[in-house]
């Protein structure tokens, strides 16, 4: 039965960072998301580059019995708390983005840094370029993605067919899961 669950579990590329200035709640949100997704059977993929590793997300998902896979650049050295996490090192950034795009059923953005949003956009662009329509759901906690919400309404709505299914915004971790699970068909 577990293998059946693994075969049908959505693979979610989660973009998060606790680097840089911003909201002190980010680590807590990462932990909540990791736990919530893992308990619902999601498999998590994270792009880890330039020293940015969403440790709270990964440790919480693993503690809840979830599967996590890292796609990393050569600079990443995992802390001892992440010993045993599956990590694939790919030197070329374009190849890393393509690998994440190929694995993910959906892309999830937590409030984070400009680096995590840039990586999300890179993966989404690669997925769309290869004909994959990976939906994007952003946790808009404290209006972290309010500018993107406006962009989606003003720009994407005119140029992207089905934009309302391509990019969505959630208000809580529970809402995030609800939206992702509706958008991902397995």
mmCIF file of C-alpha atoms in Angstrom:
data_model
loop_
_atom_site.group_PDB
_atom_site.id
_atom_site.type_symbol
_atom_site.label_atom_id
_atom_site.label_comp_id
_atom_site.label_asym_id
_atom_site.label_seq_id
_atom_site.Cartn_x
_atom_site.Cartn_y
_atom_site.Cartn_z
ATOM 1 C CA UNK A 1 0.000 0.000 0.000
ATOM 2 C CA UNK A 2 2.846 2.395 0.735
ATOM 3 C CA UNK A 3 4.221 1.916 -2.775
ATOM 4 C CA UNK A 4 0.771 2.784 -4.162
ATOM 5 C CA UNK A 5 0.804 5.991 -2.119
ATOM 6 C CA UNK A 6 4.316 6.844 -3.305
ATOM 7 C CA UNK A 7 3.273 6.297 -6.910
ATOM 8 C CA UNK A 8 0.292 8.643 -6.577
ATOM 9 C CA UNK A 9 1.780 11.201 -4.199
ATOM 10 C CA UNK A 10 2.253 14.609 -5.791
ATOM 11 C CA UNK A 11 5.797 15.859 -6.223
ATOM 12 C CA UNK A 12 5.923 19.466 -5.081
ATOM 13 C CA UNK A 13 8.866 21.734 -5.754
ATOM 14 C CA UNK A 14 8.917 24.031 -2.747
ATOM 15 C CA UNK A 15 10.787 27.323 -2.932
ATOM 16 C CA UNK A 16 11.669 28.828 0.428
ATOM 17 C CA UNK A 17 14.498 30.684 2.082
ATOM 18 C CA UNK A 18 15.378 31.934 5.507
ATOM 19 C CA UNK A 19 18.217 34.067 4.140
ATOM 20 C CA UNK A 20 18.108 37.842 3.931
ATOM 21 C CA UNK A 21 15.910 40.426 5.591
ATOM 22 C CA UNK A 22 12.252 39.815 6.165
ATOM 23 C CA UNK A 23 9.655 38.134 8.215
ATOM 24 C CA UNK A 24 10.834 36.241 11.291
ATOM 25 C CA UNK A 25 7.976 33.761 10.781
ATOM 26 C CA UNK A 26 9.573 32.132 7.745
ATOM 27 C CA UNK A 27 11.183 29.241 9.634
ATOM 28 C CA UNK A 28 7.881 28.496 11.360
ATOM 29 C CA UNK A 29 5.993 28.582 8.034
ATOM 30 C CA UNK A 30 8.557 26.249 6.492
ATOM 31 C CA UNK A 31 8.155 23.800 9.392
ATOM 32 C CA UNK A 32 4.358 23.916 9.211
ATOM 33 C CA UNK A 33 4.415 23.382 5.447
ATOM 34 C CA UNK A 34 6.911 20.510 5.597
ATOM 35 C CA UNK A 35 4.872 18.720 8.249
ATOM 36 C CA UNK A 36 1.511 19.377 6.583
ATOM 37 C CA UNK A 37 2.634 18.256 3.118
ATOM 38 C CA UNK A 38 4.447 15.155 4.395
ATOM 39 C CA UNK A 39 1.445 14.008 6.429
ATOM 40 C CA UNK A 40 -0.636 14.192 3.277
ATOM 41 C CA UNK A 41 1.818 12.093 1.294
ATOM 42 C CA UNK A 42 3.445 14.782 -0.850
ATOM 43 C CA UNK A 43 7.025 14.308 -1.943
ATOM 44 C CA UNK A 44 9.066 17.505 -1.734
ATOM 45 C CA UNK A 45 11.795 18.634 -4.118
ATOM 46 C CA UNK A 46 13.961 21.636 -3.270
ATOM 47 C CA UNK A 47 16.412 23.514 -5.435
ATOM 48 C CA UNK A 48 19.336 24.373 -3.152
ATOM 49 C CA UNK A 49 21.932 26.782 -4.464
ATOM 50 C CA UNK A 50 24.485 29.295 -3.225
ATOM 51 C CA UNK A 51 24.167 28.213 0.380
ATOM 52 C CA UNK A 52 20.362 28.595 0.518
ATOM 53 C CA UNK A 53 18.906 25.469 2.123
ATOM 54 C CA UNK A 54 15.381 25.546 3.617
ATOM 55 C CA UNK A 55 16.449 23.497 6.654
ATOM 56 C CA UNK A 56 13.204 23.926 8.672
ATOM 57 C CA UNK A 57 11.091 22.716 5.730
ATOM 58 C CA UNK A 58 13.270 19.686 5.115
ATOM 59 C CA UNK A 59 13.659 18.635 8.764
ATOM 60 C CA UNK A 60 9.922 18.991 9.447
ATOM 61 C CA UNK A 61 8.955 16.990 6.364
ATOM 62 C CA UNK A 62 11.390 14.216 7.272
ATOM 63 C CA UNK A 63 10.259 14.172 10.917
ATOM 64 C CA UNK A 64 6.687 13.679 9.659
ATOM 65 C CA UNK A 65 7.788 10.727 7.524
ATOM 66 C CA UNK A 66 7.958 12.582 4.226
ATOM 67 C CA UNK A 67 10.310 12.155 1.300
ATOM 68 C CA UNK A 68 12.577 15.047 0.322
ATOM 69 C CA UNK A 69 14.914 15.302 -2.639
ATOM 70 C CA UNK A 70 17.424 18.098 -3.142
ATOM 71 C CA UNK A 71 18.725 19.303 -6.483
ATOM 72 C CA UNK A 72 21.909 21.172 -5.622
ATOM 73 C CA UNK A 73 24.794 23.158 -6.998
ATOM 74 C CA UNK A 74 28.347 22.127 -6.127
ATOM 75 C CA UNK A 75 28.597 24.695 -3.305
ATOM 76 C CA UNK A 76 26.037 22.978 -1.078
ATOM 77 C CA UNK A 77 27.300 21.261 2.042
ATOM 78 C CA UNK A 78 24.463 19.771 4.049
ATOM 79 C CA UNK A 79 24.406 20.349 7.788
ATOM 80 C CA UNK A 80 24.528 17.222 9.951
ATOM 81 C CA UNK A 81 20.787 17.617 10.665
ATOM 82 C CA UNK A 82 20.150 16.736 7.007
ATOM 83 C CA UNK A 83 22.341 13.626 6.858
ATOM 84 C CA UNK A 84 20.713 11.030 4.643
ATOM 85 C CA UNK A 85 18.624 13.445 2.548
ATOM 86 C CA UNK A 86 18.718 12.486 -1.126
ATOM 87 C CA UNK A 87 20.785 15.093 -2.956
ATOM 88 C CA UNK A 88 21.616 15.246 -6.644
ATOM 89 C CA UNK A 89 24.437 17.679 -7.495
ATOM 90 C CA UNK A 90 24.189 19.233 -10.951
ATOM 91 C CA UNK A 91 26.867 21.777 -11.862
ATOM 92 C CA UNK A 92 24.958 23.650 -14.583
ATOM 93 C CA UNK A 93 22.132 25.925 -13.382
ATOM 94 C CA UNK A 94 20.015 25.420 -16.509
ATOM 95 C CA UNK A 95 20.245 21.651 -15.998
ATOM 96 C CA UNK A 96 19.263 22.029 -12.306
ATOM 97 C CA UNK A 97 16.211 24.075 -13.251
ATOM 98 C CA UNK A 98 15.266 21.525 -15.913
ATOM 99 C CA UNK A 99 15.665 18.653 -13.438
ATOM 100 C CA UNK A 100 13.346 20.294 -10.904
ATOM 101 C CA UNK A 101 10.866 21.193 -13.672
ATOM 102 C CA UNK A 102 10.875 17.574 -14.832
ATOM 103 C CA UNK A 103 10.231 16.184 -11.355
ATOM 104 C CA UNK A 104 7.567 18.592 -10.099
ATOM 105 C CA UNK A 105 3.826 18.272 -10.477
ATOM 106 C CA UNK A 106 3.380 21.748 -8.978
ATOM 107 C CA UNK A 107 5.503 24.628 -7.727
ATOM 108 C CA UNK A 108 4.949 26.066 -4.260
ATOM 109 C CA UNK A 109 6.345 29.397 -3.091
ATOM 110 C CA UNK A 110 6.658 30.254 0.571
ATOM 111 C CA UNK A 111 7.533 33.780 1.674
ATOM 112 C CA UNK A 112 11.286 34.003 1.320
ATOM 113 C CA UNK A 113 13.978 35.837 -0.505
ATOM 114 C CA UNK A 114 14.426 37.217 -3.972
ATOM 115 C CA UNK A 115 16.659 34.198 -4.683
ATOM 116 C CA UNK A 116 13.831 31.729 -3.992
ATOM 117 C CA UNK A 117 11.373 33.674 -6.173
ATOM 118 C CA UNK A 118 13.949 33.900 -8.954
ATOM 119 C CA UNK A 119 14.465 30.120 -8.780
ATOM 120 C CA UNK A 120 10.698 29.551 -8.856
ATOM 121 C CA UNK A 121 10.358 31.697 -11.964
ATOM 122 C CA UNK A 122 13.297 29.901 -13.605
ATOM 123 C CA UNK A 123 11.794 26.465 -13.007
ATOM 124 C CA UNK A 124 8.321 27.610 -14.131
ATOM 125 C CA UNK A 125 9.795 29.065 -17.330
ATOM 126 C CA UNK A 126 11.704 25.865 -18.116
ATOM 127 C CA UNK A 127 8.603 23.741 -17.437
ATOM 128 C CA UNK A 128 6.428 25.897 -19.711
ATOM 129 C CA UNK A 129 9.137 25.889 -22.386
ATOM 130 C CA UNK A 130 9.093 22.092 -22.392
ATOM 131 C CA UNK A 131 5.296 21.981 -22.670
ATOM 132 C CA UNK A 132 4.576 21.220 -19.003
ATOM 133 C CA UNK A 133 1.934 23.263 -17.248
ATOM 134 C CA UNK A 134 3.092 23.106 -13.646
ATOM 135 C CA UNK A 135 0.703 25.144 -11.549
ATOM 136 C CA UNK A 136 2.206 27.657 -9.122
ATOM 137 C CA UNK A 137 0.688 28.321 -5.713
ATOM 138 C CA UNK A 138 2.137 31.077 -3.542
ATOM 139 C CA UNK A 139 1.576 31.448 0.195
ATOM 140 C CA UNK A 140 0.618 35.117 0.397
ATOM 141 C CA UNK A 141 1.222 35.395 4.144
ATOM 142 C CA UNK A 142 1.405 39.063 5.215
ATOM 143 C CA UNK A 143 0.909 39.968 1.532
ATOM 144 C CA UNK A 144 4.328 38.575 0.601
ATOM 145 C CA UNK A 145 3.164 37.978 -2.977
ATOM 146 C CA UNK A 146 0.678 40.813 -3.347
ATOM 147 C CA UNK A 147 2.695 42.325 -6.207
ATOM 148 C CA UNK A 148 2.599 38.970 -8.005
ATOM 149 C CA UNK A 149 -1.157 38.765 -7.435
ATOM 150 C CA UNK A 150 -1.527 42.124 -9.160
ATOM 151 C CA UNK A 151 0.772 41.027 -11.974
ATOM 152 C CA UNK A 152 -1.269 37.853 -12.470
ATOM 153 C CA UNK A 153 -4.501 39.820 -12.641
ATOM 154 C CA UNK A 154 -3.167 42.601 -14.874
ATOM 155 C CA UNK A 155 -0.693 40.827 -17.167
ATOM 156 C CA UNK A 156 -1.066 37.041 -17.042
ATOM 157 C CA UNK A 157 -4.839 37.236 -17.430
ATOM 158 C CA UNK A 158 -4.346 38.753 -20.904
ATOM 159 C CA UNK A 159 -1.500 36.614 -22.157
ATOM 160 C CA UNK A 160 -1.804 33.213 -20.476
ATOM 161 C CA UNK A 161 -4.790 31.043 -21.182
ATOM 162 C CA UNK A 162 -6.094 29.532 -17.939
ATOM 163 C CA UNK A 163 -3.979 31.877 -15.817
ATOM 164 C CA UNK A 164 -6.294 31.273 -12.856
ATOM 165 C CA UNK A 165 -5.178 27.624 -12.824
ATOM 166 C CA UNK A 166 -1.566 28.428 -13.645
ATOM 167 C CA UNK A 167 -0.945 30.805 -10.737
ATOM 168 C CA UNK A 168 -2.893 30.892 -7.478
ATOM 169 C CA UNK A 169 -2.457 32.491 -4.077
ATOM 170 C CA UNK A 170 -3.153 30.945 -0.687
ATOM 171 C CA UNK A 171 -3.694 32.567 2.691
ATOM 172 C CA UNK A 172 -2.610 29.700 4.973
ATOM 173 C CA UNK A 173 -0.703 26.422 4.833
ATOM 174 C CA UNK A 174 -4.024 24.548 4.796
ATOM 175 C CA UNK A 175 -5.276 26.688 1.902
ATOM 176 C CA UNK A 176 -1.966 26.129 0.122
ATOM 177 C CA UNK A 177 -2.438 22.342 0.313
ATOM 178 C CA UNK A 178 -6.078 22.576 -0.724
ATOM 179 C CA UNK A 179 -5.216 24.553 -3.838
ATOM 180 C CA UNK A 180 -2.231 22.389 -4.773
ATOM 181 C CA UNK A 181 -4.140 19.142 -4.329
ATOM 182 C CA UNK A 182 -6.996 20.415 -6.543
ATOM 183 C CA UNK A 183 -4.610 21.533 -9.266
ATOM 184 C CA UNK A 184 -2.443 18.398 -9.364
ATOM 185 C CA UNK A 185 -4.051 15.470 -11.087
ATOM 186 C CA UNK A 186 -2.375 12.101 -10.532
#
